[in-house]
CSV table of C-alpha atoms in Angstrom, one decimal:
chain,number,residue,atom,x,y,z
A,1,MET,CA,-12.0,12.6,-28.0
A,2,THR,CA,-9.7,14.4,-30.4
A,3,GLU,CA,-9.8,17.2,-32.9
A,4,TYR,CA,-8.4,15.8,-36.1
A,5,ALA,CA,-8.6,16.9,-39.7
A,6,GLY,CA,-7.3,13.7,-41.3
A,7,VAL,CA,-3.7,14.9,-41.6
A,8,GLY,CA,-1.1,16.0,-39.0
A,9,GLU,CA,-1.4,15.4,-35.3
A,10,ALA,CA,-4.7,14.9,-33.5
A,11,THR,CA,-5.4,17.3,-30.6
A,12,TRP,CA,-6.9,15.8,-27.4
A,13,VAL,CA,-10.1,17.6,-26.5
A,14,GLY,CA,-11.6,15.2,-24.0
A,15,MET,CA,-15.4,15.4,-23.8
A,16,GLU,CA,-15.7,18.6,-25.8
A,17,ASN,CA,-17.1,16.9,-28.9
A,18,TYR,CA,-19.8,15.2,-26.9
A,19,GLN,CA,-20.7,18.4,-25.1
A,20,GLU,CA,-21.1,20.1,-28.5
A,21,ILE,CA,-23.3,17.3,-29.8
A,22,PHE,CA,-25.8,17.7,-26.9
A,23,GLN,CA,-25.6,21.5,-26.7
A,24,ASP,CA,-25.5,22.6,-30.3
A,25,GLU,CA,-29.0,23.0,-31.8
A,26,ARG,CA,-27.9,21.7,-35.1
A,27,TYR,CA,-26.8,18.4,-33.6
A,28,LEU,CA,-29.9,18.2,-31.5
A,29,LYS,CA,-32.0,18.7,-34.7
A,30,VAL,CA,-30.1,15.9,-36.4
A,31,LEU,CA,-30.9,13.6,-33.4
A,32,ARG,CA,-34.6,14.6,-33.6
A,33,ASN,CA,-34.7,14.1,-37.4
A,34,THR,CA,-33.3,10.6,-37.0
A,35,LEU,CA,-35.8,9.6,-34.4
A,36,VAL,CA,-38.8,11.0,-36.3
A,37,TYR,CA,-37.6,9.4,-39.5
A,38,GLY,CA,-37.2,6.1,-37.7
A,39,ILE,CA,-40.6,6.2,-36.1
A,40,VAL,CA,-42.4,7.2,-39.3
A,41,VAL,CA,-40.7,4.5,-41.4
A,42,VAL,CA,-41.2,1.7,-38.8
A,43,VAL,CA,-44.8,2.5,-38.1
A,44,PHE,CA,-45.9,2.9,-41.8
A,45,GLN,CA,-43.6,0.2,-43.3
A,46,ASN,CA,-44.8,-2.4,-40.9
A,47,GLY,CA,-48.4,-1.2,-40.7
A,48,ILE,CA,-48.8,-1.2,-44.5
A,49,GLY,CA,-46.9,-4.5,-44.8
A,50,LEU,CA,-49.2,-6.1,-42.2
A,51,ILE,CA,-52.3,-5.0,-44.1
A,52,PHE,CA,-50.9,-6.2,-47.5
A,53,ALA,CA,-50.0,-9.5,-45.9
A,54,ALA,CA,-53.5,-10.0,-44.4
A,55,ILE,CA,-55.1,-9.2,-47.8
A,56,LEU,CA,-52.7,-11.5,-49.8
A,57,ASN,CA,-53.1,-14.3,-47.2
A,58,SER,CA,-56.8,-14.3,-48.0
A,59,LEU,CA,-56.1,-14.4,-51.8
A,60,PRO,CA,-54.0,-17.5,-52.4
A,61,ALA,CA,-54.6,-17.4,-56.1
A,62,VAL,CA,-52.7,-14.2,-56.6
A,63,ARG,CA,-50.5,-14.2,-53.5
A,64,ASP,CA,-47.2,-15.2,-55.1
A,65,MET,CA,-47.6,-12.7,-58.0
A,66,PHE,CA,-48.4,-9.7,-55.8
A,67,ARG,CA,-45.7,-10.7,-53.3
A,68,THR,CA,-43.1,-10.6,-56.1
A,69,ALA,CA,-44.5,-7.3,-57.3
A,70,LEU,CA,-44.1,-5.8,-53.8
A,71,LEU,CA,-40.5,-6.9,-53.6
A,72,VAL,CA,-39.5,-5.3,-57.0
A,73,PRO,CA,-38.8,-1.8,-55.5
A,74,SER,CA,-36.3,-3.4,-53.0
A,75,MET,CA,-34.4,-4.9,-55.9
A,76,LEU,CA,-33.5,-1.4,-57.3
A,77,SER,CA,-30.3,0.3,-56.4
A,78,LEU,CA,-30.9,2.9,-53.6
A,79,VAL,CA,-29.1,5.5,-55.8
A,80,ILE,CA,-31.4,4.8,-58.7
A,81,ALA,CA,-34.5,4.9,-56.5
A,82,GLY,CA,-33.4,8.1,-54.9
A,83,TYR,CA,-32.9,9.9,-58.2
A,84,VAL,CA,-36.2,8.6,-59.6
A,85,TRP,CA,-38.1,9.9,-56.7
A,86,GLN,CA,-36.2,13.2,-56.7
A,87,TYR,CA,-37.6,13.6,-60.2
A,88,LEU,CA,-41.1,12.5,-59.2
A,89,TYR,CA,-41.1,15.0,-56.3
A,90,ALA,CA,-39.9,17.9,-58.6
A,91,PRO,CA,-42.2,21.0,-58.0
A,92,MET,CA,-42.2,21.9,-61.7
A,93,GLY,CA,-42.9,19.0,-64.1
A,94,GLY,CA,-42.5,16.3,-61.4
A,95,GLY,CA,-44.7,13.2,-61.7
A,96,LEU,CA,-46.5,13.6,-58.4
A,97,ASN,CA,-47.5,17.2,-58.8
A,98,GLU,CA,-48.5,16.6,-62.4
A,99,LEU,CA,-50.7,13.7,-61.3
A,100,LEU,CA,-52.4,15.8,-58.7
A,101,GLY,CA,-52.9,18.5,-61.2
A,102,ALA,CA,-54.5,16.1,-63.7
A,103,LEU,CA,-56.9,14.9,-61.0
A,104,GLY,CA,-57.9,18.4,-60.2
A,105,LEU,CA,-56.1,18.4,-56.8
A,106,GLN,CA,-53.9,21.4,-57.4
A,107,SER,CA,-54.4,22.4,-53.8
A,108,LEU,CA,-52.4,19.3,-52.7
A,109,GLN,CA,-49.4,20.1,-54.9
A,110,GLN,CA,-46.3,20.8,-52.8
A,111,VAL,CA,-42.6,21.6,-53.0
A,112,TRP,CA,-42.0,18.1,-51.6
A,113,LEU,CA,-38.3,18.2,-51.0
A,114,GLY,CA,-38.0,22.0,-50.6
A,115,ASP,CA,-40.4,22.6,-47.7
A,116,SER,CA,-38.8,22.0,-44.4
A,117,ALA,CA,-42.1,21.0,-42.9
A,118,ILE,CA,-42.7,18.0,-45.1
A,119,ALA,CA,-39.3,17.2,-46.6
A,120,LEU,CA,-38.4,14.6,-44.0
A,121,PHE,CA,-41.7,12.8,-44.4
A,122,SER,CA,-41.3,12.9,-48.2
A,123,VAL,CA,-38.0,11.1,-47.9
A,124,ALA,CA,-39.4,8.7,-45.3
A,125,ALA,CA,-42.2,7.8,-47.8
A,126,VAL,CA,-39.7,6.7,-50.3
A,127,HIS,CA,-38.0,4.4,-47.7
A,128,VAL,CA,-41.4,2.9,-46.9
A,129,TRP,CA,-42.2,2.4,-50.6
A,130,MET,CA,-38.9,0.6,-51.2
A,131,PHE,CA,-38.9,-1.8,-48.3
A,132,VAL,CA,-42.6,-2.5,-47.5
A,133,GLY,CA,-42.3,-5.6,-49.6
A,134,TYR,CA,-39.8,-7.0,-47.2
A,135,SER,CA,-42.2,-6.5,-44.3
A,136,THR,CA,-45.0,-8.1,-46.2
A,137,ALA,CA,-42.9,-11.1,-47.1
A,138,ILE,CA,-42.0,-11.7,-43.4
A,139,PHE,CA,-45.6,-11.3,-42.3
A,140,LEU,CA,-46.7,-13.7,-45.0
A,141,ALA,CA,-44.2,-16.2,-43.6
A,142,GLY,CA,-45.7,-15.6,-40.2
A,143,TYR,CA,-49.2,-16.3,-41.6
A,144,ALA,CA,-47.9,-19.6,-43.0
A,145,GLY,CA,-47.3,-20.7,-39.4
A,146,ILE,CA,-50.8,-20.0,-38.2
A,147,SER,CA,-52.9,-23.1,-38.1
A,148,SER,CA,-55.8,-23.1,-40.5
A,149,GLU,CA,-57.9,-24.9,-37.8
A,150,ILE,CA,-57.8,-21.7,-35.6
A,151,LYS,CA,-59.1,-19.6,-38.5
A,152,ASP,CA,-61.7,-22.1,-39.4
A,153,ALA,CA,-62.9,-22.4,-35.8
A,154,ALA,CA,-63.2,-18.6,-35.6
A,155,ARG,CA,-65.1,-18.5,-38.8
A,156,ILE,CA,-67.6,-21.2,-37.6
A,157,ASP,CA,-68.1,-19.2,-34.4
A,158,GLY,CA,-69.1,-16.2,-36.5
A,159,VAL,CA,-66.0,-14.1,-35.8
A,160,SER,CA,-65.8,-11.3,-38.4
A,161,PRO,CA,-62.6,-10.9,-40.5
A,162,ILE,CA,-61.8,-7.6,-38.8
A,163,LYS,CA,-62.1,-9.1,-35.3
A,164,SER,CA,-60.1,-12.2,-36.5
A,165,PHE,CA,-57.4,-9.9,-37.7
A,166,PHE,CA,-57.0,-8.0,-34.4
A,167,HIS,CA,-57.6,-10.8,-32.0
A,168,ILE,CA,-56.1,-13.8,-33.8
A,169,ASP,CA,-53.8,-12.7,-36.5
A,170,ILE,CA,-51.9,-10.0,-34.8
A,171,PRO,CA,-51.2,-11.9,-31.5
A,172,LEU,CA,-50.1,-15.0,-33.4
A,173,LEU,CA,-47.9,-12.9,-35.7
A,174,ALA,CA,-45.9,-11.7,-32.7
A,175,PRO,CA,-42.6,-13.3,-33.8
A,176,ALA,CA,-42.9,-11.8,-37.3
A,177,ILE,CA,-43.7,-8.4,-35.8
A,178,THR,CA,-40.6,-8.6,-33.6
A,179,VAL,CA,-38.4,-9.4,-36.5
A,180,ASN,CA,-39.9,-6.7,-38.8
A,181,ILE,CA,-39.8,-3.9,-36.2
A,182,THR,CA,-36.2,-4.7,-35.2
A,183,LEU,CA,-34.9,-4.8,-38.8
A,184,ALA,CA,-36.8,-1.6,-39.7
A,185,THR,CA,-35.5,0.2,-36.6
A,186,ILE,CA,-31.9,-0.6,-37.2
A,187,GLY,CA,-32.2,0.2,-40.9
A,188,THR,CA,-33.8,3.6,-40.4
A,189,LEU,CA,-31.7,4.9,-37.4
A,190,LYS,CA,-28.5,4.5,-39.6
A,191,SER,CA,-30.2,5.8,-42.7
A,192,PHE,CA,-27.9,7.8,-45.1
A,193,GLU,CA,-28.6,7.1,-48.7
A,194,PHE,CA,-32.0,8.6,-49.4
A,195,PRO,CA,-31.4,11.9,-47.5
A,196,PHE,CA,-28.0,12.2,-49.2
A,197,ILE,CA,-29.2,11.6,-52.7
A,198,MET,CA,-32.5,13.4,-52.5
A,199,THR,CA,-31.8,16.5,-50.4
A,200,LEU,CA,-28.2,16.5,-49.1
A,201,GLY,CA,-29.8,17.1,-45.6
A,202,GLY,CA,-31.7,20.2,-46.6
A,203,PRO,CA,-33.5,22.4,-46.5
A,204,ASP,CA,-32.2,24.0,-43.4
A,205,TYR,CA,-31.1,20.7,-41.8
A,206,ALA,CA,-34.7,19.4,-42.2
A,207,THR,CA,-33.6,16.0,-43.5
A,208,MET,CA,-30.1,15.7,-42.0
A,209,THR,CA,-29.8,12.3,-40.3
A,210,LEU,CA,-27.1,10.9,-38.1
A,211,GLY,CA,-25.6,8.8,-40.9
A,212,LEU,CA,-25.6,11.7,-43.3
A,213,LYS,CA,-24.1,14.1,-40.7
A,214,ILE,CA,-21.3,11.7,-40.0
A,215,PHE,CA,-20.6,11.5,-43.7
A,216,THR,CA,-20.5,15.3,-44.2
A,217,LEU,CA,-18.3,15.8,-41.1
A,218,ILE,CA,-15.7,13.4,-42.6
A,219,PHE,CA,-15.7,14.2,-46.3
A,220,GLN,CA,-16.8,17.9,-46.3
A,221,ASP,CA,-15.8,19.4,-43.0
A,222,PHE,CA,-12.8,17.1,-42.3
A,223,LYS,CA,-13.8,16.8,-38.6
A,224,TYR,CA,-12.8,13.3,-38.0
A,225,GLY,CA,-12.9,13.6,-34.2
A,226,MET,CA,-16.4,15.0,-34.2
A,227,ALA,CA,-17.5,12.4,-36.7
A,228,ALA,CA,-16.1,9.6,-34.5
A,229,ALA,CA,-17.9,11.0,-31.5
A,230,LEU,CA,-21.2,11.2,-33.4
A,231,SER,CA,-20.7,7.6,-34.6
A,232,VAL,CA,-20.4,6.5,-31.0
A,233,VAL,CA,-23.7,8.3,-30.2
A,234,MET,CA,-25.4,6.6,-33.1
A,235,ILE,CA,-24.1,3.2,-32.1
A,236,LEU,CA,-25.3,3.7,-28.5
A,237,LEU,CA,-28.7,5.1,-29.7
A,238,VAL,CA,-29.3,2.1,-32.0
A,239,ALA,CA,-28.2,-0.4,-29.3
A,240,ILE,CA,-30.3,1.1,-26.5
A,241,ILE,CA,-33.5,1.5,-28.6
A,242,THR,CA,-33.1,-2.0,-30.1
A,243,MET,CA,-32.5,-3.6,-26.7
A,244,VAL,CA,-35.5,-1.9,-25.1
A,245,GLN,CA,-37.6,-2.7,-28.1
A,246,ASN,CA,-36.6,-6.4,-28.2
A,247,SER,CA,-37.1,-6.7,-24.4
A,248,TYR,CA,-40.7,-5.5,-24.7
A,249,LEU,CA,-41.5,-7.5,-27.9
A,250,ARG,CA,-40.0,-10.7,-26.5
A,251,ALA,CA,-41.9,-10.2,-23.2
A,252,ARG,CA,-45.1,-9.7,-25.3
A,253,GLU,CA,-44.4,-13.0,-27.2
A,254,ASP,CA,-44.0,-14.8,-23.9
A,255,ARG,CA,-47.3,-13.4,-22.6
A,256,ILE,CA,-49.1,-14.5,-25.7
């Protein structure tokens, strides 16, 4: 509730910082970006992780090898991964556009990090790539807790693998789903590294998240009071979403 540049005396401004956050279009865009980023990462990271876990669970001979392979990206430094993908996304000579060109898909080539319409999703894709292995590992742990007798009984009754996945696997994986969604939500709502390394929040605030905006307010704009107010907003946002989410997911587990 102050205006403070890091040196000198802090000036009391009351609720002005919070009023600016919820009235200024730039801050509203930051909030929207953070929510969209979180939804995209949570849905795709856990959806892809669940599919990988289901496939690997049915292939015990190669399960451990592929599980390790999926965890390799998460062992990289976030900084290294960010710079590598920044190069792969480069519009001229970047690996992704070159691959699309080699496959005759020039129409799909994009300025991945320079187009405000797709930049946020491009950064989110890197987050999903890096941490989908974690989600897969947790789902595989959940699969280990499912009795083989249930699966055998379903197979004898003629239940198809797809019906078994939706009506047996997913309900019995409820605890793993709760853990994965909670961890992914908390991790993405405070995301900072990838937007900072790959785009610095651009173009035109398209990839500016709460974590990155707080960083720039402190170290570039020297607005410590505003950064503190935005930090409070982020903490409350994470807490509220996590509590609502956990309440629903735990109730779902109880019903199952």
